[in-house]
Amino acid sequence: MDEEYFKARAIDVKDITNRVIAVLCGNAEVKQMSDEPVIIVADDLAPSETVQMDKSKLLAFVTRLGSANSHTAILARTMGIPALVGVEISEDWDGKIGVVDGYEGKFVVDPEIPVLEEYFKKKASDAEQKKLLLALKGKENITKSGKKIKEISKAIREELLQEGFQIGDVEEGIMIETPVAALLSDELAREVDFFSIGTNDLTQYTLAIDRQNAKLDSFYDAHHPAVLKFIQMVINNAHAAGIWAGICGELGADLELTQTFIQMGIDELSVSPGCILPLRKKIRETD
């Protein structure tokens, strides 16, 4: 296929096809990892491979192919696993000590002792910050000015029912993921109970940039004024029609935009479970 977008979709379809065939043939065994925690280095990883890995043994993964906005990379963030994509890898790395710096996008192979000690300090500091966030469990997502923000973790309905939660009437809403949907949101608002703004696709279609194409990563700007103007338009049109609007996508957990979204009047932020406490902290610190 010539189109990069369809090439990425073909990879997803092939992954699903191979998985279904393996299950039907009785060969759907999970690949065994090392007995010790490891960093997985590969040309590429399919989403199905990533989700089956033993998280207790997986420190991080590094791939030669892929995009920072690919399904596999997003899944890694959801699982709380550091990941680097688009890295020129070497077979000589096998068995060596390595450090994946997810904050700065670095992969350090065979680090010298002082460098390794510095990263151990950073890891300890990061663990301490996460420990402090636990104090926010059970607290409300409320700003200093009193505005409440709903946060929804991406858990399925069946899991909630199994845990004894009572599920009320289901509201009917639509995803706003394209510029045309945003532009027509005033009319669409009359037909639904809520809007969920899919910022990943809204960004790529607004900027005409395929988020699966690693060559275009430097042009993919989710903070672009055009994207933010569309989000504001959708929120305004939702509220004018008496319905609520939420954000579903990577931007929901982007702490640099949390205050902006609150000022826009967003009602809900849909994020991965691991992002809830940092987001709650940011909301409670916001005026």
mmCIF file of C-alpha atoms in Angstrom:
data_model
loop_
_atom_site.group_PDB
_atom_site.id
_atom_site.type_symbol
_atom_site.label_atom_id
_atom_site.label_comp_id
_atom_site.label_asym_id
_atom_site.label_seq_id
_atom_site.Cartn_x
_atom_site.Cartn_y
_atom_site.Cartn_z
ATOM 1 C CA MET A 1 0.000 0.000 0.000
ATOM 2 C CA ASP A 2 1.228 3.476 -0.889
ATOM 3 C CA GLU A 3 -0.620 5.472 1.748
ATOM 4 C CA GLU A 4 1.206 5.532 5.110
ATOM 5 C CA TYR A 5 -2.113 5.605 6.999
ATOM 6 C CA PHE A 6 -3.378 2.434 5.334
ATOM 7 C CA LYS A 7 -0.001 0.780 5.825
ATOM 8 C CA ALA A 8 -0.390 1.369 9.586
ATOM 9 C CA ARG A 9 -3.952 0.046 9.501
ATOM 10 C CA ALA A 10 -2.754 -3.005 7.542
ATOM 11 C CA ILE A 11 -0.261 -3.749 10.329
ATOM 12 C CA ASP A 12 -3.095 -3.643 12.891
ATOM 13 C CA VAL A 13 -5.287 -5.926 10.758
ATOM 14 C CA LYS A 14 -2.398 -8.350 10.238
ATOM 15 C CA ASP A 15 -1.774 -8.415 13.991
ATOM 16 C CA ILE A 16 -5.414 -9.262 14.698
ATOM 17 C CA THR A 17 -5.470 -11.855 11.899
ATOM 18 C CA ASN A 18 -2.363 -13.630 13.202
ATOM 19 C CA ARG A 19 -3.760 -13.620 16.731
ATOM 20 C CA VAL A 20 -7.121 -15.105 15.657
ATOM 21 C CA ILE A 21 -5.388 -17.806 13.581
ATOM 22 C CA ALA A 22 -3.113 -18.677 16.514
ATOM 23 C CA VAL A 23 -6.098 -19.018 18.850
ATOM 24 C CA LEU A 24 -8.040 -21.182 16.380
ATOM 25 C CA CYS A 25 -5.002 -23.422 15.861
ATOM 26 C CA GLY A 26 -4.340 -23.732 19.583
ATOM 27 C CA ASN A 27 -0.992 -21.960 19.325
ATOM 28 C CA ALA A 28 -1.856 -18.829 21.262
ATOM 29 C CA GLU A 29 0.819 -19.303 23.871
ATOM 30 C CA VAL A 30 2.291 -16.272 25.581
ATOM 31 C CA LYS A 31 5.974 -15.848 24.741
ATOM 32 C CA GLN A 32 8.145 -16.538 27.758
ATOM 33 C CA MET A 33 10.304 -13.699 28.972
ATOM 34 C CA SER A 34 13.495 -13.828 31.000
ATOM 35 C CA ASP A 35 13.279 -14.697 34.681
ATOM 36 C CA GLU A 36 14.874 -11.320 35.403
ATOM 37 C CA PRO A 37 13.432 -7.867 34.614
ATOM 38 C CA VAL A 38 14.429 -6.860 31.085
ATOM 39 C CA ILE A 39 14.269 -4.113 28.477
ATOM 40 C CA ILE A 40 12.744 -5.477 25.272
ATOM 41 C CA VAL A 41 14.542 -4.260 22.128
ATOM 42 C CA ALA A 42 12.941 -5.124 18.780
ATOM 43 C CA ASP A 43 12.324 -3.873 15.261
ATOM 44 C CA ASP A 44 8.648 -3.426 16.129
ATOM 45 C CA LEU A 45 5.992 -4.737 18.511
ATOM 46 C CA ALA A 46 2.357 -5.385 17.724
ATOM 47 C CA PRO A 47 -0.277 -4.250 20.248
ATOM 48 C CA SER A 48 -1.232 -7.883 20.942
ATOM 49 C CA GLU A 49 2.407 -8.731 21.752
ATOM 50 C CA THR A 50 2.740 -5.734 24.058
ATOM 51 C CA VAL A 51 -0.386 -6.426 26.097
ATOM 52 C CA GLN A 52 0.595 -10.100 26.662
ATOM 53 C CA MET A 53 4.000 -9.301 28.151
ATOM 54 C CA ASP A 54 4.549 -9.971 31.840
ATOM 55 C CA LYS A 55 4.509 -6.463 33.239
ATOM 56 C CA SER A 56 6.383 -7.556 36.362
ATOM 57 C CA LYS A 57 9.365 -8.564 34.186
ATOM 58 C CA LEU A 58 9.137 -5.725 31.652
ATOM 59 C CA LEU A 59 11.167 -2.626 32.522
ATOM 60 C CA ALA A 60 10.720 -0.870 29.181
ATOM 61 C CA PHE A 61 10.824 -1.456 25.470
ATOM 62 C CA VAL A 62 12.713 0.119 22.591
ATOM 63 C CA THR A 63 11.789 -0.315 18.914
ATOM 64 C CA ARG A 64 13.336 0.695 15.611
ATOM 65 C CA LEU A 65 9.982 1.210 13.899
ATOM 66 C CA GLY A 66 6.763 2.809 15.019
ATOM 67 C CA SER A 67 5.550 6.263 15.954
ATOM 68 C CA ALA A 68 5.168 8.026 19.288
ATOM 69 C CA ASN A 69 1.441 8.150 18.500
ATOM 70 C CA SER A 70 1.042 4.550 17.320
ATOM 71 C CA HIS A 71 -1.358 2.165 19.046
ATOM 72 C CA THR A 72 1.537 0.249 20.603
ATOM 73 C CA ALA A 73 3.112 3.413 22.054
ATOM 74 C CA ILE A 74 -0.233 4.575 23.434
ATOM 75 C CA LEU A 75 -0.800 1.128 24.944
ATOM 76 C CA ALA A 76 2.615 1.318 26.625
ATOM 77 C CA ARG A 77 1.684 4.642 28.224
ATOM 78 C CA THR A 78 -1.614 3.128 29.376
ATOM 79 C CA MET A 79 0.294 0.251 31.002
ATOM 80 C CA GLY A 80 2.766 2.674 32.590
ATOM 81 C CA ILE A 81 5.740 1.182 30.726
ATOM 82 C CA PRO A 82 8.537 3.482 29.462
ATOM 83 C CA ALA A 83 8.928 3.130 25.702
ATOM 84 C CA LEU A 84 11.086 4.609 22.964
ATOM 85 C CA VAL A 85 10.341 4.267 19.250
ATOM 86 C CA GLY A 86 12.307 5.175 16.149
ATOM 87 C CA VAL A 87 15.640 4.106 17.693
ATOM 88 C CA GLU A 88 18.479 2.647 15.613
ATOM 89 C CA ILE A 89 19.108 -0.611 17.449
ATOM 90 C CA SER A 90 22.077 -2.990 17.500
ATOM 91 C CA GLU A 91 22.341 -6.722 18.139
ATOM 92 C CA ASP A 92 25.423 -5.959 20.243
ATOM 93 C CA TRP A 93 23.115 -4.620 22.967
ATOM 94 C CA ASP A 94 21.829 -8.070 23.849
ATOM 95 C CA GLY A 95 22.638 -8.923 27.470
ATOM 96 C CA LYS A 96 24.035 -5.501 28.347
ATOM 97 C CA ILE A 97 22.830 -3.103 31.028
ATOM 98 C CA GLY A 98 20.664 -0.292 29.703
ATOM 99 C CA VAL A 99 18.634 2.670 30.927
ATOM 100 C CA VAL A 100 15.495 3.957 29.204
ATOM 101 C CA ASP A 101 14.905 7.601 30.092
ATOM 102 C CA GLY A 102 11.271 8.144 29.172
ATOM 103 C CA TYR A 103 11.337 11.771 30.293
ATOM 104 C CA GLU A 104 14.079 12.838 27.908
ATOM 105 C CA GLY A 105 13.685 10.146 25.258
ATOM 106 C CA LYS A 106 17.131 8.606 25.786
ATOM 107 C CA PHE A 107 18.385 5.029 25.730
ATOM 108 C CA VAL A 108 21.755 4.626 27.455
ATOM 109 C CA VAL A 109 23.565 1.317 26.864
ATOM 110 C CA ASP A 110 26.335 0.230 29.238
ATOM 111 C CA PRO A 111 26.231 3.440 31.300
ATOM 112 C CA GLU A 112 29.221 4.329 33.439
ATOM 113 C CA ILE A 113 28.814 3.942 37.212
ATOM 114 C CA PRO A 114 28.270 7.692 37.943
ATOM 115 C CA VAL A 115 25.591 7.866 35.218
ATOM 116 C CA LEU A 116 23.885 4.742 36.533
ATOM 117 C CA GLU A 117 23.918 6.101 40.093
ATOM 118 C CA GLU A 118 22.332 9.344 38.885
ATOM 119 C CA TYR A 119 19.519 7.418 37.209
ATOM 120 C CA PHE A 120 18.964 5.375 40.370
ATOM 121 C CA LYS A 121 18.507 8.677 42.222
ATOM 122 C CA LYS A 122 16.009 9.856 39.590
ATOM 123 C CA LYS A 123 14.125 6.581 39.873
ATOM 124 C CA ALA A 124 13.956 6.895 43.668
ATOM 125 C CA SER A 125 12.726 10.477 43.379
ATOM 126 C CA ASP A 126 10.074 9.424 40.865
ATOM 127 C CA ALA A 127 8.910 6.634 43.190
ATOM 128 C CA GLU A 128 8.663 9.124 46.059
ATOM 129 C CA GLN A 129 6.516 11.467 43.953
ATOM 130 C CA LYS A 130 4.179 8.596 43.081
ATOM 131 C CA LYS A 131 3.963 7.710 46.772
ATOM 132 C CA LEU A 132 2.934 11.275 47.619
ATOM 133 C CA LEU A 133 0.196 11.121 44.992
ATOM 134 C CA LEU A 134 -1.422 8.205 46.823
ATOM 135 C CA ALA A 135 -2.600 10.717 49.425
ATOM 136 C CA LEU A 136 -5.034 11.999 46.768
ATOM 137 C CA LYS A 137 -6.874 8.682 46.485
ATOM 138 C CA GLY A 138 -10.557 9.166 47.184
ATOM 139 C CA LYS A 139 -10.311 12.958 47.030
ATOM 140 C CA GLU A 140 -12.572 15.047 44.809
ATOM 141 C CA ASN A 141 -11.384 16.488 41.510
ATOM 142 C CA ILE A 142 -12.182 20.068 42.408
ATOM 143 C CA THR A 143 -10.334 23.262 41.581
ATOM 144 C CA LYS A 144 -9.559 25.988 44.128
ATOM 145 C CA SER A 145 -12.472 27.992 42.737
ATOM 146 C CA GLY A 146 -14.871 25.077 43.342
ATOM 147 C CA LYS A 147 -15.313 23.669 39.818
ATOM 148 C CA LYS A 148 -15.646 19.889 39.770
ATOM 149 C CA ILE A 149 -14.115 17.848 36.960
ATOM 150 C CA LYS A 150 -15.126 14.264 36.284
ATOM 151 C CA GLU A 151 -12.369 11.850 35.468
ATOM 152 C CA ILE A 152 -13.140 8.501 33.922
ATOM 153 C CA SER A 153 -10.680 5.647 33.830
ATOM 154 C CA LYS A 154 -10.920 3.442 30.750
ATOM 155 C CA ALA A 155 -12.529 0.379 32.324
ATOM 156 C CA ILE A 156 -15.240 -1.635 30.620
ATOM 157 C CA ARG A 157 -18.832 -1.848 31.763
ATOM 158 C CA GLU A 158 -18.669 -5.574 32.569
ATOM 159 C CA GLU A 159 -15.809 -5.062 35.027
ATOM 160 C CA LEU A 160 -17.790 -2.408 36.892
ATOM 161 C CA LEU A 161 -20.818 -4.670 37.124
ATOM 162 C CA GLN A 162 -18.708 -7.568 38.412
ATOM 163 C CA GLU A 163 -17.348 -5.334 41.155
ATOM 164 C CA GLY A 164 -20.861 -4.505 42.301
ATOM 165 C CA PHE A 165 -21.222 -1.023 40.873
ATOM 166 C CA GLN A 166 -24.728 0.054 39.912
ATOM 167 C CA ILE A 167 -24.901 1.218 36.301
ATOM 168 C CA GLY A 168 -27.760 3.609 35.489
ATOM 169 C CA ASP A 169 -29.319 4.525 32.179
ATOM 170 C CA VAL A 170 -26.794 4.774 29.391
ATOM 171 C CA GLU A 171 -26.462 8.158 27.730
ATOM 172 C CA GLU A 172 -26.086 8.394 23.982
ATOM 173 C CA GLY A 173 -23.254 10.521 22.681
ATOM 174 C CA ILE A 174 -20.870 10.833 19.779
ATOM 175 C CA MET A 175 -17.154 11.201 19.231
ATOM 176 C CA ILE A 176 -15.936 14.493 17.803
ATOM 177 C CA GLU A 177 -12.799 13.465 15.919
ATOM 178 C CA THR A 178 -12.813 15.465 12.686
ATOM 179 C CA PRO A 179 -12.889 19.181 11.816
ATOM 180 C CA VAL A 180 -16.251 18.782 10.082
ATOM 181 C CA ALA A 181 -17.767 17.251 13.237
ATOM 182 C CA ALA A 182 -16.401 20.139 15.292
ATOM 183 C CA LEU A 183 -17.776 22.713 12.842
ATOM 184 C CA LEU A 184 -21.210 21.070 12.927
ATOM 185 C CA SER A 185 -21.195 20.431 16.675
ATOM 186 C CA ASP A 186 -23.919 23.055 17.241
ATOM 187 C CA GLU A 187 -26.282 20.981 15.101
ATOM 188 C CA LEU A 188 -25.061 17.610 16.356
ATOM 189 C CA ALA A 189 -25.581 18.717 19.960
ATOM 190 C CA ARG A 190 -29.349 18.644 19.412
ATOM 191 C CA GLU A 191 -29.199 14.910 18.675
ATOM 192 C CA VAL A 192 -27.139 13.537 21.580
ATOM 193 C CA ASP A 193 -26.602 13.616 25.366
ATOM 194 C CA PHE A 194 -22.865 14.381 25.291
ATOM 195 C CA PHE A 195 -19.759 14.916 23.198
ATOM 196 C CA SER A 196 -16.508 12.997 23.644
ATOM 197 C CA ILE A 197 -13.682 14.828 21.881
ATOM 198 C CA GLY A 198 -11.190 12.340 20.423
ATOM 199 C CA THR A 199 -8.105 14.529 20.445
ATOM 200 C CA ASN A 200 -5.732 12.023 18.819
ATOM 201 C CA ASP A 201 -7.656 11.875 15.554
ATOM 202 C CA LEU A 202 -8.902 15.461 15.767
ATOM 203 C CA THR A 203 -5.284 16.614 15.849
ATOM 204 C CA GLN A 204 -4.149 14.516 12.897
ATOM 205 C CA TYR A 205 -7.113 15.460 10.713
ATOM 206 C CA THR A 206 -6.921 19.141 11.631
ATOM 207 C CA LEU A 207 -3.204 19.322 10.857
ATOM 208 C CA ALA A 208 -3.380 16.854 7.920
ATOM 209 C CA ILE A 209 -0.655 14.747 9.549
ATOM 210 C CA ASP A 210 -0.780 10.957 9.846
ATOM 211 C CA ARG A 211 0.025 10.237 13.489
ATOM 212 C CA GLN A 212 1.119 6.709 12.587
ATOM 213 C CA ASN A 213 3.905 8.015 10.358
ATOM 214 C CA ALA A 214 7.063 8.398 12.450
ATOM 215 C CA LYS A 215 8.580 10.705 9.801
ATOM 216 C CA LEU A 216 5.926 13.301 10.608
ATOM 217 C CA ASP A 217 6.204 13.191 14.412
ATOM 218 C CA SER A 218 7.988 16.557 14.518
ATOM 219 C CA PHE A 219 4.981 18.178 12.799
ATOM 220 C CA TYR A 220 2.357 16.565 15.038
ATOM 221 C CA ASP A 221 1.469 19.338 17.492
ATOM 222 C CA ALA A 222 -1.481 18.509 19.732
ATOM 223 C CA HIS A 223 -1.119 21.977 21.304
ATOM 224 C CA HIS A 224 -1.658 23.710 17.963
ATOM 225 C CA PRO A 225 -3.989 26.742 18.235
ATOM 226 C CA ALA A 226 -6.281 25.287 15.557
ATOM 227 C CA VAL A 227 -6.810 22.115 17.598
ATOM 228 C CA LEU A 228 -7.485 24.082 20.786
ATOM 229 C CA LYS A 229 -9.943 26.369 18.956
ATOM 230 C CA PHE A 230 -11.890 23.337 17.741
ATOM 231 C CA ILE A 231 -12.001 21.938 21.287
ATOM 232 C CA GLN A 232 -13.282 25.267 22.632
ATOM 233 C CA MET A 233 -15.908 25.425 19.867
ATOM 234 C CA VAL A 234 -17.196 21.941 20.703
ATOM 235 C CA ILE A 235 -17.395 22.694 24.428
ATOM 236 C CA ASN A 236 -19.242 25.965 23.810
ATOM 237 C CA ASN A 237 -21.750 24.341 21.461
ATOM 238 C CA ALA A 238 -22.308 21.467 23.888
ATOM 239 C CA HIS A 239 -23.066 23.780 26.784
ATOM 240 C CA ALA A 240 -25.276 26.005 24.630
ATOM 241 C CA ALA A 241 -27.410 22.924 23.928
ATOM 242 C CA GLY A 242 -27.441 21.851 27.581
ATOM 243 C CA ILE A 243 -25.220 18.794 27.203
ATOM 244 C CA TRP A 244 -21.772 18.003 28.573
ATOM 245 C CA ALA A 245 -18.460 17.570 26.799
ATOM 246 C CA GLY A 246 -15.420 15.488 27.681
ATOM 247 C CA ILE A 247 -12.005 14.764 26.252
ATOM 248 C CA CYS A 248 -11.006 11.235 25.274
ATOM 249 C CA GLY A 249 -7.454 10.991 24.028
ATOM 250 C CA GLU A 250 -3.845 11.625 24.959
ATOM 251 C CA LEU A 251 -4.553 15.291 25.707
ATOM 252 C CA GLY A 252 -6.830 14.324 28.595
ATOM 253 C CA ALA A 253 -3.736 13.381 30.609
ATOM 254 C CA ASP A 254 -1.586 16.253 29.315
ATOM 255 C CA LEU A 255 -0.936 18.230 32.500
ATOM 256 C CA GLU A 256 0.324 21.214 30.508
ATOM 257 C CA LEU A 257 -3.223 21.700 29.200
ATOM 258 C CA THR A 258 -5.270 20.800 32.280
ATOM 259 C CA GLN A 259 -5.710 24.428 33.371
ATOM 260 C CA THR A 260 -6.539 25.436 29.789
ATOM 261 C CA PHE A 261 -9.244 22.774 29.552
ATOM 262 C CA ILE A 262 -10.737 23.854 32.871
ATOM 263 C CA GLN A 263 -10.846 27.450 31.663
ATOM 264 C CA MET A 264 -12.531 26.234 28.486
ATOM 265 C CA GLY A 265 -15.252 24.651 30.642
ATOM 266 C CA ILE A 266 -14.535 20.966 30.032
ATOM 267 C CA ASP A 267 -16.738 18.624 32.082
ATOM 268 C CA GLU A 268 -14.836 15.343 31.893
ATOM 269 C CA LEU A 269 -11.327 14.075 31.208
ATOM 270 C CA SER A 270 -10.992 10.423 30.200
ATOM 271 C CA VAL A 271 -7.568 9.058 31.125
ATOM 272 C CA SER A 272 -5.751 5.813 31.796
ATOM 273 C CA PRO A 273 -5.834 4.576 35.435
ATOM 274 C CA GLY A 274 -2.164 5.443 35.994
ATOM 275 C CA CYS A 275 -2.827 9.081 35.059
ATOM 276 C CA ILE A 276 -5.695 9.702 37.491
ATOM 277 C CA LEU A 277 -3.727 10.795 40.569
ATOM 278 C CA PRO A 278 -1.312 13.176 38.762
ATOM 279 C CA LEU A 279 -4.324 14.690 36.994
ATOM 280 C CA ARG A 280 -6.247 15.015 40.259
ATOM 281 C CA LYS A 281 -3.269 16.785 41.839
ATOM 282 C CA LYS A 282 -3.125 19.243 38.953
ATOM 283 C CA ILE A 283 -6.860 19.925 39.099
ATOM 284 C CA ARG A 284 -6.794 20.575 42.854
ATOM 285 C CA GLU A 285 -3.892 23.021 42.393
ATOM 286 C CA THR A 286 -5.740 24.974 39.706
ATOM 287 C CA ASP A 287 -7.745 28.093 40.487
#
